[in-house]
XYZ file of C-alpha atoms in Angstrom:
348
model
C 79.783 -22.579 -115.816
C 77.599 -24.963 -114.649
C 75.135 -26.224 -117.476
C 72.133 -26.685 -115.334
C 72.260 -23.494 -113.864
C 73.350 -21.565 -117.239
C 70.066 -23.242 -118.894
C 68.135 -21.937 -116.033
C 69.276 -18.753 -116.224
C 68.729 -18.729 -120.120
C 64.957 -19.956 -119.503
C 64.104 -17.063 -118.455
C 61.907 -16.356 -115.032
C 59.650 -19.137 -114.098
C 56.236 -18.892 -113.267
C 55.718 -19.335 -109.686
C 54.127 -23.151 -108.541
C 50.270 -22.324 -107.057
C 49.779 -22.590 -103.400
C 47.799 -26.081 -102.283
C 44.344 -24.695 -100.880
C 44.380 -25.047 -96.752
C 41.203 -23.750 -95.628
C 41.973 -25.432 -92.342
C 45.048 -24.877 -92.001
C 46.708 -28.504 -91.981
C 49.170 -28.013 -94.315
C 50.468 -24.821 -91.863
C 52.444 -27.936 -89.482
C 54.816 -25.622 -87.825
C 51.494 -23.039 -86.991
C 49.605 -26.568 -85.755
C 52.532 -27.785 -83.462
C 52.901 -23.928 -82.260
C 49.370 -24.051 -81.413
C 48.681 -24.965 -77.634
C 45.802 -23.027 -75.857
C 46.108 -24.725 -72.656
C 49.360 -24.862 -72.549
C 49.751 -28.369 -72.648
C 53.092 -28.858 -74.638
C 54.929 -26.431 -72.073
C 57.747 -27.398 -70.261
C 57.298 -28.207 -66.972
C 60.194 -26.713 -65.596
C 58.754 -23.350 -66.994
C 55.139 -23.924 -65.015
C 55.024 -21.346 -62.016
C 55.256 -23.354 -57.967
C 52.841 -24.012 -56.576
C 51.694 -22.454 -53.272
C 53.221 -23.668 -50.556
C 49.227 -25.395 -48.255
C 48.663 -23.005 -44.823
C 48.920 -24.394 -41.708
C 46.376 -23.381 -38.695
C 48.055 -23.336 -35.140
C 46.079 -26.266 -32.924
C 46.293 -26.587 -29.227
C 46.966 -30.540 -29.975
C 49.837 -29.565 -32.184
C 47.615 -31.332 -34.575
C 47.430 -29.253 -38.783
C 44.141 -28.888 -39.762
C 42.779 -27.352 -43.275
C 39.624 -25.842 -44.447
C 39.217 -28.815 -46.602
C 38.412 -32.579 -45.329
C 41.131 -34.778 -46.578
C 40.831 -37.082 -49.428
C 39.845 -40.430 -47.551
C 36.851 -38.865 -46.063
C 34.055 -39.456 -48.077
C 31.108 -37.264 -47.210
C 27.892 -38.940 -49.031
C 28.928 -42.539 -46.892
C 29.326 -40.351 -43.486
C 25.234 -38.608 -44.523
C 23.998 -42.000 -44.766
C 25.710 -43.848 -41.455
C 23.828 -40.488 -39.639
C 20.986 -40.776 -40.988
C 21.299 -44.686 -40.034
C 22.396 -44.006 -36.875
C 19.244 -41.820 -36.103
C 16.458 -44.304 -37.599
C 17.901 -47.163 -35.271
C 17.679 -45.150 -32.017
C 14.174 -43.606 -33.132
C 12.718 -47.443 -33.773
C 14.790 -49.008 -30.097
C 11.410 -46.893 -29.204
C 7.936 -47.753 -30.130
C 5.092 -45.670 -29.002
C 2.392 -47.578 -27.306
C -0.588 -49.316 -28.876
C -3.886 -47.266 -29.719
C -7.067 -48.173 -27.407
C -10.488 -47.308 -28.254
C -13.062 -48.749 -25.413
C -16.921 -47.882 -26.446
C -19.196 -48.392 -23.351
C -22.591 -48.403 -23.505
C -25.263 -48.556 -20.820
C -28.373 -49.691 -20.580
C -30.680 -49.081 -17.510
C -33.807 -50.618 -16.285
C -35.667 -47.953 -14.704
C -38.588 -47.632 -11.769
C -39.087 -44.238 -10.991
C -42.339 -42.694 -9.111
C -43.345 -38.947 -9.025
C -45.528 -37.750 -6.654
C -47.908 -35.073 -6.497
C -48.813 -32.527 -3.601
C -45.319 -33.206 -2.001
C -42.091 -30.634 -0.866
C -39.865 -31.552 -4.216
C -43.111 -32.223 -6.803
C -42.432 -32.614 -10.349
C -39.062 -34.671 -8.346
C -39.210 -38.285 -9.269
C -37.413 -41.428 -6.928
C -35.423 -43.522 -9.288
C -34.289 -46.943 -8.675
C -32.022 -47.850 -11.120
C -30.348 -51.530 -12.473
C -28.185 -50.913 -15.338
C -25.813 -53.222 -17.188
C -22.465 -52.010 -18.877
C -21.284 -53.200 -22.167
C -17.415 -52.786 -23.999
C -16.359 -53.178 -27.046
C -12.746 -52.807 -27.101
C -10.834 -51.758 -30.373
C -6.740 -51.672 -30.042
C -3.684 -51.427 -32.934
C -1.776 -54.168 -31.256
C -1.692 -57.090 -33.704
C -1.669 -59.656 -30.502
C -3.542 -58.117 -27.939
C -5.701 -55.424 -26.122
C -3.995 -53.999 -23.344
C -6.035 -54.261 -20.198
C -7.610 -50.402 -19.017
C -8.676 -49.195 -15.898
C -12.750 -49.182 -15.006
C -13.812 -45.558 -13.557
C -16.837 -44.111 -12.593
C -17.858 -41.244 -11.511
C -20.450 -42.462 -8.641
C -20.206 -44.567 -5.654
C -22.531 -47.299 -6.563
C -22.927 -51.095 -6.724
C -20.888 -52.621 -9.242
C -20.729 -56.344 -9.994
C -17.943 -56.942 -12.387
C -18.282 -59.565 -14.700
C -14.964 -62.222 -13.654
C -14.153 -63.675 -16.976
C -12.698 -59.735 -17.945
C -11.457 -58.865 -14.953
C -7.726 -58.279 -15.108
C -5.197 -59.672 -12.753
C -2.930 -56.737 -11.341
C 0.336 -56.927 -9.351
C -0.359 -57.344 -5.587
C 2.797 -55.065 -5.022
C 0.426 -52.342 -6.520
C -2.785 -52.316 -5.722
C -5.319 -50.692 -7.978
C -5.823 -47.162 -7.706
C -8.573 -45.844 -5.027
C -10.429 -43.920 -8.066
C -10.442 -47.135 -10.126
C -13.172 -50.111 -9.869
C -11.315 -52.918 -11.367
C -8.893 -53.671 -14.264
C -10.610 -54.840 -16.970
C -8.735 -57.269 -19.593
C -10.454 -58.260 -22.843
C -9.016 -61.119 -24.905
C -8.080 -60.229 -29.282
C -10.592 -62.639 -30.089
C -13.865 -61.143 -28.746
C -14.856 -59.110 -31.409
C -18.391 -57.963 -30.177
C -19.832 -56.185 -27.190
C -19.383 -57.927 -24.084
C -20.863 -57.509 -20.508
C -18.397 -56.009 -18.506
C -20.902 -55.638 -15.164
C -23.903 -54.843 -13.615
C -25.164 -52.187 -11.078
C -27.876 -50.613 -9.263
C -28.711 -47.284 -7.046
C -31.366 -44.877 -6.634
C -31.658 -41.631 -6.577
C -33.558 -38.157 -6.815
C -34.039 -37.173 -10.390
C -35.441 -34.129 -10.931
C -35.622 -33.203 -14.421
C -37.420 -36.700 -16.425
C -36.972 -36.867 -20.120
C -40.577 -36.939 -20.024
C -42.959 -34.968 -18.452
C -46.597 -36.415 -17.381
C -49.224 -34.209 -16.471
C -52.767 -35.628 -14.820
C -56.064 -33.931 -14.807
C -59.006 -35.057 -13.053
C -62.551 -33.113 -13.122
C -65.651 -34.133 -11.192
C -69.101 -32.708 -12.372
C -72.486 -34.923 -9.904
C -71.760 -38.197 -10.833
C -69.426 -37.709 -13.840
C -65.610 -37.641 -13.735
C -63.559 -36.955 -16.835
C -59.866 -38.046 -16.306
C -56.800 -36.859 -18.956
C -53.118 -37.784 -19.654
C -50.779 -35.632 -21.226
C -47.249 -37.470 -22.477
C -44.871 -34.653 -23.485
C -41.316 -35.586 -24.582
C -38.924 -32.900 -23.669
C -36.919 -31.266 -26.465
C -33.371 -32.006 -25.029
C -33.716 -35.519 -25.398
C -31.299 -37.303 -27.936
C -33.950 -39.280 -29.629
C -36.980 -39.998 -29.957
C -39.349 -42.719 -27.542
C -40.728 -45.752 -28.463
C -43.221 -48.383 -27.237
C -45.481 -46.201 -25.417
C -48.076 -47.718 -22.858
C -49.996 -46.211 -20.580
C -52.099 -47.088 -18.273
C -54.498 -45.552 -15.740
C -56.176 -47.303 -12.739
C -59.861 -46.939 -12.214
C -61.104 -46.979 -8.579
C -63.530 -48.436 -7.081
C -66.069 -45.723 -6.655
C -66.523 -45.649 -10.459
C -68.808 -47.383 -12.695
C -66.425 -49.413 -14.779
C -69.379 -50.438 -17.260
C -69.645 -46.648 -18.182
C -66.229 -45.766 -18.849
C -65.827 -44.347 -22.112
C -62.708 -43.640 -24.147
C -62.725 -40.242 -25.489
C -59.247 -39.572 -27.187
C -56.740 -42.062 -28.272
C -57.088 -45.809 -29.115
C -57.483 -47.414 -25.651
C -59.308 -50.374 -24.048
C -60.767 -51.127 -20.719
C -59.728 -54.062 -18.853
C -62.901 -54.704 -16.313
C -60.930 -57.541 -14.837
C -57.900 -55.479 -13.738
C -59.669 -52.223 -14.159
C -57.288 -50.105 -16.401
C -57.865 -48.486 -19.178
C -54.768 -48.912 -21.621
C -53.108 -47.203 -24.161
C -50.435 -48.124 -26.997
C -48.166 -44.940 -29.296
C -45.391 -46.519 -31.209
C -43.174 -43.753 -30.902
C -43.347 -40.011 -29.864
C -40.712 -37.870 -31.292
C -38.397 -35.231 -29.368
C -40.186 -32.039 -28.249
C -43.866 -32.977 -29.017
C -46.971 -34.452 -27.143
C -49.991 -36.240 -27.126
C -53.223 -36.857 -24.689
C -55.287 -39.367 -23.975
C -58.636 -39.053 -21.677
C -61.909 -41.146 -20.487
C -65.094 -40.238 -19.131
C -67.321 -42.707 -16.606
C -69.829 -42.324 -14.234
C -69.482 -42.209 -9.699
C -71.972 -45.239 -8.297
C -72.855 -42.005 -5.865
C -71.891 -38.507 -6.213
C -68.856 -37.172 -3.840
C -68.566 -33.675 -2.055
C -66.019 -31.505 -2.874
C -63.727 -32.583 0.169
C -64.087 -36.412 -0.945
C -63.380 -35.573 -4.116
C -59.223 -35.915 -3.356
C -60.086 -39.577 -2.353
C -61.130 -40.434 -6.076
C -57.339 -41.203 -7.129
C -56.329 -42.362 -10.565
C -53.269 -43.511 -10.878
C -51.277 -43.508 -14.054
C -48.520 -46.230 -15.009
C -46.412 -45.475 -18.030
C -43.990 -47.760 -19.968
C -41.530 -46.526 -22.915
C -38.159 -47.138 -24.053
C -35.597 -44.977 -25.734
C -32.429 -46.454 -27.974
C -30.282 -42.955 -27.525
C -30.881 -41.067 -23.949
C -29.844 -41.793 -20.102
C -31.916 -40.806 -16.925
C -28.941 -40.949 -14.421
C -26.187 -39.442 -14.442
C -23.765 -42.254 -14.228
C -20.659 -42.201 -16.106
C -17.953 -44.624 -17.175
C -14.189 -44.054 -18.413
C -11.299 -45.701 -19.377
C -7.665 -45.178 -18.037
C -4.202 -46.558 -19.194
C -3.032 -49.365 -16.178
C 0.549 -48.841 -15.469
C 1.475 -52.370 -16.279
C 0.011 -51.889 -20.118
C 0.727 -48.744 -21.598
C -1.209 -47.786 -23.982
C -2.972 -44.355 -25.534
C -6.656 -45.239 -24.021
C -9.912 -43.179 -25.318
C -13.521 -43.982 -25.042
C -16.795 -42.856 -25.995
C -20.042 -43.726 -24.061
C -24.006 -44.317 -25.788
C -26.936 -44.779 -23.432
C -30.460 -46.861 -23.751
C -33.083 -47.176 -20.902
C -36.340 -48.793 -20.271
C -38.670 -46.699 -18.414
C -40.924 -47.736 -16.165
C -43.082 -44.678 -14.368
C -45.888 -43.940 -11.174
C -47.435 -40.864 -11.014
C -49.489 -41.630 -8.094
């Protein structure tokens, strides 16, 4: 017998050795080498085919898939588009912005007369001067514009903005001239003058006379009444009224309103700084005939009344400018148009 096994044996059973703690399970190496969720230690040969790529039929014998191949890379391909568009949207600029603000101012002469077929119609002779200011988005320059009008009247253009146009194209019959003002003129210039007269019938103001004749005395009154559609208000009133002959100048008296007699020119005269939109005022004087007049020479006793004002926001024609793109200079062309006149009326 074999000694070592015989004192075994003899010994007796053996208590058994304790099992190492593996909470993790390291110890466990053939359970940790058999472990392979993902199947990553498989054998390759044992992995399934896989499936064979479909083919689409093509008229140019050509494959194509579903899928863009691998050397086409679609984020570069956005971007070239997108290039591609913003170079042919900038090969075209739009054309500059032009903003042309007229004004005109006219010098008025007008005379209303009584007893007549049109009365309350006044005859207005009219010299007016047009101003631009020109305001463009061009950097370098203002693109020249086309001068309309909507009247036939006599226009003298001012030559140092007139434009030059092709002689191959004439300018347009509804056009007066081509008008060309330099990027460095920065204020309002004078682009021309005219003048025309015509029948106005409806005045901004309205001046009423009234003359009463009593034996020897005669009592003569103004009324000034601004009309309520006007823009603005009036300023710088005058008025004056012409005394005749057959009166006593040494006995005129001024009844209502500040005003003076002038025995050398015989008027009597009267000053308002301004009279607002839509109201009135009167002014009136009493004096005494040298002899008293019958009723059918009373007619020949005339006063007539001369009145002077001036107003910063209406017109008394109806004149009216514009601005038009030339077809050598495109541009987007708008205007706007304020008015001022100096009045100066008869009522005979």
């Amino acid at each position: 017998y074999d000694t070592s096994i015989w004192e075994i044996a003899m010994a007796g059973p053996q208590p058994a050795a304790p099992e190492l703690f593996d909470a993790f399970g390291l110890y466990s190496m053939e359970e940790a080498e058999s472990f392979d969720p993902f199947g990553l230690k498989s054998d390759i040969s044992e992995l399934p085919p896989p499936p064979e790529a479909e083919t689409y039929p093509n008229d140019d014998d050509t494959a194509t898939s579903p899928f863009p191949p691998p050397e086409v890379n679609r984020v570069k391909q956005a971007v070239d588009d997108l290039s591609l568009r913003t170079h042919s949207t900038a090969a075209a600029p739009l054309p500059p912005k032009l903003m042309v603000r007229f004004h005109v101012h006219e010098d008025v002469s007008s005379v209303a007369k009584t007893g007549v077929e049109n009365e309350g119609a006044s005859e207005v002779q009219i010299e007016g001067t047009l101003q631009a200011l020109v305001d463009s988005s061009d950097a370098n320059r203002n693109p020249h514009f086309l001068l309309m009008c909507n009247k036939h009247l006599q226009f003298r253009s001012n030559e140092q903005y007139l434009g030059k146009y092709n002689d191959d194209e004439p300018i347009p019959s509804q056009a007066m001239e081509l008008i060309n003002i330099p990027k460095s003129v920065k204020d309002n210039v004078t682009v021309g003058t005219f003048s025309f007269v015509e029948q106005v019938r409806h005045m901004p103001l309205l001046v009423e006379r009234k003359v009463t004749m009593y034996n020897c005395t005669v009592r003569i009154a103004v009324q000034i009444r601004s009309k309520l559609s006007n823009q603005g208000d009036m300023t710088n009133f005058t008025i004056a009224v012409v005394v005749p002959e057959r009166v006593n100048g040494s006995t005129l008296n001024v009844l209502r309103g500040e005003g003076k007699y002038d025995d050398l020119k015989r008027t009597v005269q009267w000053t308002m700084p301004m009279l607002p939109k839509g109201e009135s005022f009167m002014v009136s004087a009493q004096a005494e005939l040298w002899s008293p007049v019958t009723r059918e020479d009373q007619t020949m006793v005339q006063f007539p009344v001369l009145l002077r004002c001036f107003s910063y926001h209406d017109q008394l024609s109806t004149v009216q400018f514009g601005a038009l793109e030339a077809d050598d200079s495109p541009a987007t062309v708008s205007y706007t148009q304020t008015h001022s006149f100096r009045l100066l009326h008869r009522l005979v």
